[in-house]
mmCIF file of C-alpha atoms in Angstrom:
data_model
loop_
_atom_site.group_PDB
_atom_site.id
_atom_site.type_symbol
_atom_site.label_atom_id
_atom_site.label_comp_id
_atom_site.label_asym_id
_atom_site.label_seq_id
_atom_site.Cartn_x
_atom_site.Cartn_y
_atom_site.Cartn_z
ATOM 1 C CA MET A 1 6.352 35.727 49.529
ATOM 2 C CA ALA A 2 5.354 32.192 50.507
ATOM 3 C CA ALA A 3 2.618 32.286 47.891
ATOM 4 C CA ASP A 4 5.154 33.424 45.295
ATOM 5 C CA LEU A 5 7.450 30.550 46.246
ATOM 6 C CA ASP A 6 4.541 28.140 45.923
ATOM 7 C CA VAL A 7 3.871 29.447 42.433
ATOM 8 C CA VAL A 8 7.571 29.126 41.546
ATOM 9 C CA ASN A 9 7.671 25.566 42.926
ATOM 10 C CA LEU A 10 4.499 24.705 41.021
ATOM 11 C CA CYS A 11 6.007 26.041 37.821
ATOM 12 C CA ILE A 12 9.203 24.061 38.410
ATOM 13 C CA ILE A 13 7.230 20.875 39.064
ATOM 14 C CA ALA A 14 4.983 21.481 36.031
ATOM 15 C CA GLY A 15 7.996 22.283 33.881
ATOM 16 C CA GLY A 16 9.780 19.157 35.066
ATOM 17 C CA THR A 17 6.696 17.038 34.389
ATOM 18 C CA LEU A 18 6.399 18.418 30.859
ATOM 19 C CA ALA A 19 10.141 18.130 30.279
ATOM 20 C CA ILE A 20 10.134 14.353 30.761
ATOM 21 C CA PRO A 21 7.929 13.463 27.750
ATOM 22 C CA ILE A 22 9.568 16.212 25.680
ATOM 23 C CA LEU A 23 13.041 14.858 26.434
ATOM 24 C CA ALA A 24 11.826 11.314 25.806
ATOM 25 C CA PHE A 25 10.474 12.403 22.417
ATOM 26 C CA LEU A 26 13.707 14.194 21.512
ATOM 27 C CA ALA A 27 15.777 11.177 22.598
ATOM 28 C CA SER A 28 13.611 8.878 20.488
ATOM 29 C CA PHE A 29 13.812 11.257 17.518
ATOM 30 C CA LEU A 30 17.592 11.555 17.720
ATOM 31 C CA LEU A 31 18.635 8.123 18.991
ATOM 32 C CA TRP A 32 15.854 5.683 18.065
ATOM 33 C CA PRO A 33 13.937 7.139 15.109
ATOM 34 C CA SER A 34 12.833 3.647 14.007
ATOM 35 C CA ALA A 35 11.054 3.147 17.352
ATOM 36 C CA LEU A 36 9.371 6.530 16.948
ATOM 37 C CA ILE A 37 8.090 5.511 13.491
ATOM 38 C CA LYS A 38 6.501 2.345 14.895
ATOM 39 C CA VAL A 39 4.837 4.334 17.689
ATOM 40 C CA TYR A 40 3.626 6.811 15.084
ATOM 41 C CA TYR A 41 1.850 4.083 13.083
ATOM 42 C CA TRP A 42 0.393 2.590 16.255
ATOM 43 C CA TYR A 43 -0.975 5.975 17.326
ATOM 44 C CA TRP A 44 -2.418 6.706 13.873
ATOM 45 C CA ARG A 45 -4.176 3.326 13.701
ATOM 46 C CA ARG A 46 -5.630 3.949 17.144
ATOM 47 C CA THR A 47 -6.767 7.454 16.201
ATOM 48 C CA LEU A 48 -8.519 6.177 13.069
ATOM 49 C CA GLY A 49 -10.220 3.347 14.954
ATOM 50 C CA LEU A 50 -8.296 0.574 13.212
ATOM 51 C CA GLN A 51 -7.573 -2.662 15.033
ATOM 52 C CA VAL A 52 -4.895 -5.224 14.204
ATOM 53 C CA GLY A 53 -5.977 -8.809 13.702
ATOM 54 C CA TYR A 54 -4.403 -12.142 12.745
ATOM 55 C CA ALA A 55 -5.763 -14.954 10.603
ATOM 56 C CA ASP A 56 -4.153 -18.399 10.899
ATOM 57 C CA CYS A 57 -4.436 -21.065 8.252
ATOM 58 C CA GLY A 58 -2.390 -24.272 8.243
ATOM 59 C CA GLY A 59 0.564 -22.759 10.078
ATOM 60 C CA TYR A 60 0.527 -19.600 7.979
ATOM 61 C CA ARG A 61 -0.433 -16.309 9.650
ATOM 62 C CA PHE A 62 -1.788 -13.185 7.999
ATOM 63 C CA CYS A 63 -1.604 -9.826 9.778
ATOM 64 C CA TYR A 64 -4.152 -7.172 8.896
ATOM 65 C CA SER A 65 -5.815 -4.025 10.209
ATOM 66 C CA TYR A 66 -9.543 -3.496 10.036
ATOM 67 C CA ARG A 67 -12.332 -1.108 10.866
ATOM 68 C CA GLY A 68 -16.110 -1.430 10.807
ATOM 69 C CA LYS A 69 -18.318 -4.415 10.056
ATOM 70 C CA PRO A 70 -19.926 -5.723 6.844
ATOM 71 C CA GLY A 71 -22.968 -3.583 6.029
ATOM 72 C CA MET A 72 -24.946 -2.125 3.140
ATOM 73 C CA ARG A 73 -21.819 -1.109 1.254
ATOM 74 C CA PRO A 74 -19.334 -3.762 0.073
ATOM 75 C CA SER A 75 -16.367 -4.554 2.292
ATOM 76 C CA ILE A 76 -13.070 -3.123 0.994
ATOM 77 C CA LEU A 77 -9.864 -5.164 0.886
ATOM 78 C CA MET A 78 -6.684 -3.151 0.280
ATOM 79 C CA LEU A 79 -3.414 -4.605 -1.056
ATOM 80 C CA HIS A 80 -0.254 -2.506 -0.636
ATOM 81 C CA GLY A 81 2.744 -2.284 -2.941
ATOM 82 C CA PHE A 82 6.255 -3.718 -2.974
ATOM 83 C CA SER A 83 8.203 -3.527 0.331
ATOM 84 C CA ALA A 84 5.365 -1.600 2.006
ATOM 85 C CA HIS A 85 2.856 -2.694 4.682
ATOM 86 C CA LYS A 86 -0.782 -2.401 5.745
ATOM 87 C CA ASP A 87 -0.211 1.053 7.268
ATOM 88 C CA THR A 88 0.424 2.403 3.760
ATOM 89 C CA TRP A 89 -3.346 2.858 3.559
ATOM 90 C CA LEU A 90 -3.744 4.973 6.714
ATOM 91 C CA THR A 91 -3.693 8.212 4.706
ATOM 92 C CA VAL A 92 -6.618 6.994 2.561
ATOM 93 C CA VAL A 93 -8.571 5.314 5.371
ATOM 94 C CA LYS A 94 -8.560 8.678 7.155
ATOM 95 C CA TYR A 95 -10.908 10.044 4.461
ATOM 96 C CA LEU A 96 -13.230 7.039 4.158
ATOM 97 C CA PRO A 97 -16.510 6.903 6.143
ATOM 98 C CA LYS A 98 -16.113 5.128 9.475
ATOM 99 C CA HIS A 99 -19.105 2.868 8.868
ATOM 100 C CA LEU A 100 -17.390 1.152 5.930
ATOM 101 C CA HIS A 101 -15.877 -2.283 6.528
ATOM 102 C CA ILE A 102 -12.197 -1.868 5.596
ATOM 103 C CA MET A 103 -9.390 -4.431 5.703
ATOM 104 C CA CYS A 104 -5.716 -3.710 4.973
ATOM 105 C CA VAL A 105 -3.607 -6.867 4.872
ATOM 106 C CA ASP A 106 0.182 -7.256 4.990
ATOM 107 C CA MET A 107 1.084 -8.923 1.698
ATOM 108 C CA PRO A 108 2.767 -12.368 1.804
ATOM 109 C CA GLY A 109 6.088 -12.171 3.683
ATOM 110 C CA HIS A 110 5.644 -8.467 4.436
ATOM 111 C CA GLU A 111 5.571 -6.932 7.940
ATOM 112 C CA GLY A 112 3.419 -9.152 10.209
ATOM 113 C CA THR A 113 2.442 -11.811 7.661
ATOM 114 C CA THR A 114 4.378 -15.093 7.676
ATOM 115 C CA ARG A 115 7.612 -15.205 5.686
ATOM 116 C CA THR A 116 9.051 -18.553 4.567
ATOM 117 C CA ASN A 117 11.931 -19.615 2.347
ATOM 118 C CA ILE A 118 9.722 -21.978 0.372
ATOM 119 C CA ASP A 119 6.869 -19.598 -0.442
ATOM 120 C CA ASP A 120 6.129 -18.523 -4.009
ATOM 121 C CA TYR A 121 6.358 -14.724 -4.151
ATOM 122 C CA SER A 122 5.504 -14.449 -7.823
ATOM 123 C CA ILE A 123 2.281 -12.585 -8.605
ATOM 124 C CA GLN A 124 0.385 -15.856 -9.029
ATOM 125 C CA GLY A 125 1.836 -17.161 -5.779
ATOM 126 C CA GLN A 126 0.727 -14.021 -3.940
ATOM 127 C CA VAL A 127 -2.748 -14.276 -5.482
ATOM 128 C CA LYS A 128 -3.115 -17.766 -4.027
ATOM 129 C CA ARG A 129 -2.046 -16.548 -0.589
ATOM 130 C CA ILE A 130 -4.463 -13.599 -0.658
ATOM 131 C CA HIS A 131 -7.261 -15.959 -1.652
ATOM 132 C CA GLN A 132 -6.287 -18.126 1.310
ATOM 133 C CA PHE A 133 -6.610 -15.044 3.522
ATOM 134 C CA VAL A 134 -10.016 -14.138 2.057
ATOM 135 C CA GLU A 135 -11.313 -17.654 2.655
ATOM 136 C CA THR A 136 -9.860 -17.834 6.166
ATOM 137 C CA ILE A 137 -11.687 -14.696 7.320
ATOM 138 C CA ARG A 138 -14.698 -15.609 5.151
ATOM 139 C CA LEU A 139 -14.642 -12.260 3.422
ATOM 140 C CA ASN A 140 -16.016 -13.880 0.265
ATOM 141 C CA ARG A 141 -19.356 -14.755 1.851
ATOM 142 C CA LYS A 142 -20.408 -11.565 0.077
ATOM 143 C CA GLN A 143 -18.799 -9.888 -2.916
ATOM 144 C CA PHE A 144 -16.255 -7.225 -1.901
ATOM 145 C CA HIS A 145 -14.433 -4.278 -3.456
ATOM 146 C CA LEU A 146 -10.728 -4.938 -4.091
ATOM 147 C CA VAL A 147 -8.093 -2.171 -4.143
ATOM 148 C CA GLY A 148 -4.431 -2.596 -5.044
ATOM 149 C CA THR A 149 -1.504 -0.259 -5.655
ATOM 150 C CA GLY A 150 1.775 -0.991 -7.467
ATOM 151 C CA MET A 151 2.618 -4.662 -6.918
ATOM 152 C CA GLY A 152 -0.645 -4.958 -5.001
ATOM 153 C CA GLY A 153 -2.455 -3.681 -8.104
ATOM 154 C CA ASN A 154 -0.856 -6.423 -10.176
ATOM 155 C CA VAL A 155 -1.967 -8.996 -7.590
ATOM 156 C CA ALA A 156 -5.474 -7.489 -7.353
ATOM 157 C CA GLY A 157 -5.991 -7.603 -11.126
ATOM 158 C CA VAL A 158 -4.890 -11.220 -11.421
ATOM 159 C CA TYR A 159 -7.029 -12.074 -8.370
ATOM 160 C CA ALA A 160 -10.113 -10.602 -10.081
ATOM 161 C CA ALA A 161 -9.327 -12.622 -13.208
ATOM 162 C CA CYS A 162 -8.946 -15.862 -11.216
ATOM 163 C CA TYR A 163 -11.832 -15.377 -8.750
ATOM 164 C CA PRO A 164 -14.376 -13.179 -10.581
ATOM 165 C CA SER A 165 -17.374 -14.320 -8.522
ATOM 166 C CA GLU A 166 -15.867 -12.886 -5.326
ATOM 167 C CA ILE A 167 -15.375 -9.303 -6.530
ATOM 168 C CA CYS A 168 -18.156 -6.756 -7.063
ATOM 169 C CA SER A 169 -15.801 -3.982 -8.224
ATOM 170 C CA MET A 170 -12.110 -3.129 -8.202
ATOM 171 C CA THR A 171 -9.734 -0.154 -8.077
ATOM 172 C CA LEU A 172 -6.193 -0.409 -9.428
ATOM 173 C CA ILE A 173 -3.796 2.396 -8.510
ATOM 174 C CA CYS A 174 -0.675 2.715 -10.712
ATOM 175 C CA PRO A 175 -0.559 -1.087 -11.063
ATOM 176 C CA ASP A 176 2.541 -3.020 -12.079
ATOM 177 C CA GLY A 177 2.243 -5.767 -14.650
ATOM 178 C CA ILE A 178 1.473 -3.741 -17.796
ATOM 179 C CA ARG A 179 3.540 -3.346 -20.974
ATOM 180 C CA HIS A 180 3.373 0.444 -21.010
ATOM 181 C CA PRO A 181 4.588 1.958 -24.311
ATOM 182 C CA CYS A 182 6.574 4.780 -22.665
ATOM 183 C CA GLU A 183 9.654 4.090 -20.564
ATOM 184 C CA THR A 184 10.142 5.624 -17.129
ATOM 185 C CA LYS A 185 13.143 6.542 -15.032
ATOM 186 C CA PHE A 186 12.637 3.309 -13.109
ATOM 187 C CA ASP A 187 12.562 1.266 -16.340
ATOM 188 C CA ASN A 188 16.017 2.664 -17.132
ATOM 189 C CA HIS A 189 17.191 1.616 -13.652
ATOM 190 C CA VAL A 190 15.875 -1.916 -14.243
ATOM 191 C CA GLN A 191 17.702 -2.109 -17.579
ATOM 192 C CA ASP A 192 20.929 -1.030 -15.873
ATOM 193 C CA LEU A 193 20.333 -3.689 -13.212
ATOM 194 C CA GLU A 194 19.846 -6.367 -15.852
ATOM 195 C CA HIS A 195 23.026 -5.323 -17.679
ATOM 196 C CA SER A 196 24.968 -5.475 -14.398
ATOM 197 C CA ASN A 197 23.512 -8.923 -13.629
ATOM 198 C CA TYR A 198 21.748 -7.296 -10.653
ATOM 199 C CA THR A 199 24.964 -6.259 -8.918
ATOM 200 C CA LEU A 200 23.875 -2.596 -8.715
ATOM 201 C CA ASN A 201 21.659 -1.338 -5.894
ATOM 202 C CA ILE A 202 17.919 -1.609 -6.492
ATOM 203 C CA PRO A 203 16.384 1.910 -6.232
ATOM 204 C CA LEU A 204 13.356 0.596 -4.318
ATOM 205 C CA ILE A 205 15.552 -1.038 -1.662
ATOM 206 C CA PRO A 206 17.471 1.864 -0.063
ATOM 207 C CA THR A 207 20.302 1.150 2.387
ATOM 208 C CA THR A 208 21.245 4.719 3.375
ATOM 209 C CA PRO A 209 19.298 7.906 4.196
ATOM 210 C CA GLU A 210 20.505 9.365 0.878
ATOM 211 C CA GLU A 211 19.153 6.376 -1.061
ATOM 212 C CA MET A 212 15.911 6.613 0.916
ATOM 213 C CA GLU A 213 15.560 10.242 -0.135
ATOM 214 C CA ASP A 214 16.246 9.254 -3.757
ATOM 215 C CA MET A 215 13.516 6.611 -3.535
ATOM 216 C CA PHE A 216 11.009 9.223 -2.350
ATOM 217 C CA LYS A 217 12.001 11.473 -5.261
ATOM 218 C CA LEU A 218 11.538 8.573 -7.677
ATOM 219 C CA CYS A 219 8.160 7.502 -6.298
ATOM 220 C CA SER A 220 6.653 10.892 -5.519
ATOM 221 C CA HIS A 221 6.122 13.955 -7.679
ATOM 222 C CA VAL A 222 5.339 15.981 -4.563
ATOM 223 C CA ARG A 223 8.560 16.831 -2.719
ATOM 224 C CA PHE A 224 8.279 15.975 0.977
ATOM 225 C CA LYS A 225 10.803 17.537 3.355
ATOM 226 C CA ILE A 226 11.793 14.618 5.584
ATOM 227 C CA PRO A 227 14.323 15.133 8.417
ATOM 228 C CA GLN A 228 17.558 13.143 8.190
ATOM 229 C CA GLN A 229 16.736 11.315 11.444
ATOM 230 C CA ILE A 230 13.427 10.078 10.041
ATOM 231 C CA LEU A 231 15.117 8.948 6.816
ATOM 232 C CA GLN A 232 17.606 7.012 8.947
ATOM 233 C CA GLY A 233 14.735 5.544 10.967
ATOM 234 C CA LEU A 234 13.005 4.365 7.795
ATOM 235 C CA VAL A 235 16.246 2.751 6.631
ATOM 236 C CA ASP A 236 16.650 1.030 10.018
ATOM 237 C CA VAL A 237 13.076 -0.295 9.937
ATOM 238 C CA ARG A 238 13.533 -1.754 6.447
ATOM 239 C CA GLU A 239 17.141 -2.979 6.707
ATOM 240 C CA PRO A 240 16.410 -6.392 8.325
ATOM 241 C CA HIS A 241 14.026 -7.165 5.441
ATOM 242 C CA ASN A 242 16.206 -6.094 2.506
ATOM 243 C CA THR A 243 17.279 -9.630 1.552
ATOM 244 C CA PHE A 244 13.623 -10.635 1.396
ATOM 245 C CA TYR A 245 12.744 -7.537 -0.640
ATOM 246 C CA GLN A 246 15.473 -8.450 -3.123
ATOM 247 C CA GLU A 247 13.975 -11.931 -3.454
ATOM 248 C CA VAL A 248 10.495 -10.535 -4.081
ATOM 249 C CA PHE A 249 11.833 -7.934 -6.515
ATOM 250 C CA MET A 250 13.548 -10.620 -8.580
ATOM 251 C CA GLU A 251 10.256 -12.546 -8.685
ATOM 252 C CA ILE A 252 8.030 -9.672 -9.769
ATOM 253 C CA VAL A 253 10.392 -8.437 -12.521
ATOM 254 C CA GLY A 254 10.925 -12.005 -13.718
ATOM 255 C CA GLU A 255 9.310 -13.434 -16.843
ATOM 256 C CA LYS A 256 6.536 -15.130 -14.857
ATOM 257 C CA SER A 257 5.265 -11.957 -13.140
ATOM 258 C CA ARG A 258 6.437 -8.836 -14.978
ATOM 259 C CA TYR A 259 3.364 -8.649 -17.239
ATOM 260 C CA ALA A 260 1.003 -10.836 -15.228
ATOM 261 C CA LEU A 261 -1.756 -8.220 -15.093
ATOM 262 C CA GLN A 262 -1.725 -7.600 -18.839
ATOM 263 C CA ASP A 263 -1.787 -11.334 -19.522
ATOM 264 C CA HIS A 264 -4.959 -11.607 -17.405
ATOM 265 C CA LEU A 265 -6.776 -8.438 -18.516
ATOM 266 C CA HIS A 266 -9.014 -10.306 -20.960
ATOM 267 C CA LEU A 267 -10.298 -12.447 -18.071
ATOM 268 C CA ILE A 268 -11.398 -9.500 -15.902
ATOM 269 C CA THR A 269 -15.171 -9.095 -15.906
ATOM 270 C CA THR A 270 -15.656 -7.046 -12.734
ATOM 271 C CA PRO A 271 -16.292 -3.261 -13.016
ATOM 272 C CA LEU A 272 -12.881 -1.628 -12.942
ATOM 273 C CA GLN A 273 -11.549 1.758 -11.890
ATOM 274 C CA VAL A 274 -7.983 2.816 -12.702
ATOM 275 C CA ILE A 275 -6.323 5.688 -10.815
ATOM 276 C CA TRP A 276 -2.914 6.900 -11.986
ATOM 277 C CA GLY A 277 -0.565 9.787 -11.264
ATOM 278 C CA LYS A 278 0.330 11.569 -14.494
ATOM 279 C CA GLN A 279 3.923 12.075 -13.338
ATOM 280 C CA ASP A 280 4.528 8.446 -12.314
ATOM 281 C CA GLN A 281 8.251 7.688 -12.809
ATOM 282 C CA VAL A 282 7.969 4.036 -11.737
ATOM 283 C CA VAL A 283 5.097 2.689 -13.859
ATOM 284 C CA ASP A 284 4.267 4.996 -16.740
ATOM 285 C CA VAL A 285 0.774 6.478 -16.916
ATOM 286 C CA SER A 286 0.465 5.196 -20.514
ATOM 287 C CA GLY A 287 -0.391 1.872 -18.867
ATOM 288 C CA ALA A 288 -3.861 3.271 -18.154
ATOM 289 C CA ALA A 289 -4.552 3.541 -21.893
ATOM 290 C CA VAL A 290 -3.351 -0.037 -22.379
ATOM 291 C CA ILE A 291 -5.851 -1.254 -19.776
ATOM 292 C CA ALA A 292 -8.657 0.867 -21.247
ATOM 293 C CA GLU A 293 -7.976 -0.501 -24.721
ATOM 294 C CA THR A 294 -8.596 -4.065 -23.483
ATOM 295 C CA LEU A 295 -11.356 -3.098 -21.036
ATOM 296 C CA PRO A 296 -13.082 -0.071 -22.623
ATOM 297 C CA GLU A 297 -15.797 -0.009 -19.941
ATOM 298 C CA CYS A 298 -13.289 0.749 -17.186
ATOM 299 C CA ARG A 299 -13.215 4.159 -15.533
ATOM 300 C CA VAL A 300 -9.868 5.983 -15.705
ATOM 301 C CA ASP A 301 -8.966 8.825 -13.318
ATOM 302 C CA LEU A 302 -5.635 10.542 -14.045
ATOM 303 C CA LEU A 303 -4.273 12.805 -11.319
ATOM 304 C CA GLU A 304 -2.334 15.966 -12.157
ATOM 305 C CA ASN A 305 0.954 16.740 -10.363
ATOM 306 C CA CYS A 306 1.055 13.254 -8.847
ATOM 307 C CA GLY A 307 3.586 10.449 -9.100
ATOM 308 C CA HIS A 308 3.574 6.745 -8.267
ATOM 309 C CA SER A 309 2.790 7.210 -4.566
ATOM 310 C CA VAL A 310 -0.817 8.258 -5.187
ATOM 311 C CA VAL A 311 -1.887 7.017 -1.755
ATOM 312 C CA MET A 312 0.628 9.317 -0.062
ATOM 313 C CA GLU A 313 0.388 12.286 -2.443
ATOM 314 C CA ARG A 314 -3.389 12.448 -3.027
ATOM 315 C CA PRO A 315 -5.048 10.512 -0.169
ATOM 316 C CA SER A 316 -8.219 12.607 0.071
ATOM 317 C CA ARG A 317 -8.887 12.546 -3.674
ATOM 318 C CA THR A 318 -8.093 8.838 -3.850
ATOM 319 C CA ALA A 319 -10.562 8.050 -1.065
ATOM 320 C CA ARG A 320 -13.238 10.174 -2.718
ATOM 321 C CA LEU A 321 -12.743 8.533 -6.119
ATOM 322 C CA ILE A 322 -12.887 5.026 -4.649
ATOM 323 C CA LEU A 323 -16.045 5.788 -2.675
ATOM 324 C CA GLU A 324 -17.736 7.419 -5.685
ATOM 325 C CA PHE A 325 -16.971 4.373 -7.815
ATOM 326 C CA ILE A 326 -18.247 1.916 -5.203
ATOM 327 C CA ILE A 327 -21.526 3.840 -4.833
ATOM 328 C CA LEU A 328 -21.885 4.182 -8.624
ATOM 329 C CA GLN A 329 -21.472 0.444 -9.149
ATOM 330 C CA GLN A 330 -23.777 -0.417 -6.267
ATOM 331 C CA ASN A 331 -26.485 1.878 -7.669
ATOM 332 C CA ALA A 332 -26.021 0.338 -11.110
ATOM 333 C CA ARG A 333 -26.525 -3.167 -9.688
ATOM 334 C CA SER A 334 -29.621 -2.019 -7.782
ATOM 335 C CA GLY A 335 -31.036 -0.486 -10.972
ATOM 336 C CA THR A 336 -30.400 -3.684 -12.893
ATOM 337 C CA LYS A 337 -32.195 -5.776 -10.258
ATOM 338 C CA LYS A 338 -35.230 -3.447 -10.320
ATOM 339 C CA ALA A 339 -35.371 -3.596 -14.097
ATOM 340 C CA THR A 340 -35.503 -7.381 -14.048
#
């Protein structure tokens, strides 16, 4: 009987011990979903072996995550899209070899990188800031591979045009900045915004869980089932930054930035890979043909049943394509050196 009571007591104690973290998780999920999202990113970075670093230059601070050290393969610098952050790339980093030197930086004004009222958030302005980051961490001591998606793709392309000696190869994923011949659902939204003198809500800056869900539907062909609490948490995380996002949005759809990539295509000399989701409703896939027409040597990979959020929808395939391209270009350079 005493032994039975001991077992019962042990079960009660064990159950109570397990109940505490379970209740804490449920409380976080229901009451503080935004806090749970931040913990989630922290845990994922830790699991993948990514560390967070800071680079200071003249009072300006860049925040970035990194893994590995420079080695035989080129370092990889990843630039995220509009209103996103460095953790956007976690899904892709998961499928890249751990020995690769990878850096994911928060774009100017985003997440942990300095935000000022006097900064230039046009594409050219962001290019200058990213170059400042590259020089501060001395990444350009050796040519590196540059990756950009969406707005980050626009910045990456212009960067390669302005600083060609620093880049050995580049991957653009559904990049902004191209005059694509076919209109998208998002193009229609932008036209409505312009007609309303930008008084309507911007689809990429959601303020409610319902608008957040609509944004996912716009950006992703794959339909993710996201709980209402998580949608609310995502809204809460973004809400303090919405005024800034509006400022950046106005810059990148303005005359100076809207077609910045296309205006610089003829200056790009680095080997180029373009990855695009065929069902992209934000930046039409016809933009890939526009790039290929100007740069016929570029490699184009079109992904079936995939929208604008390629990094989220096809992370494994994206990682594999990037790695294949890097190795292909590195082998081509080695063959050229041997031939000479």
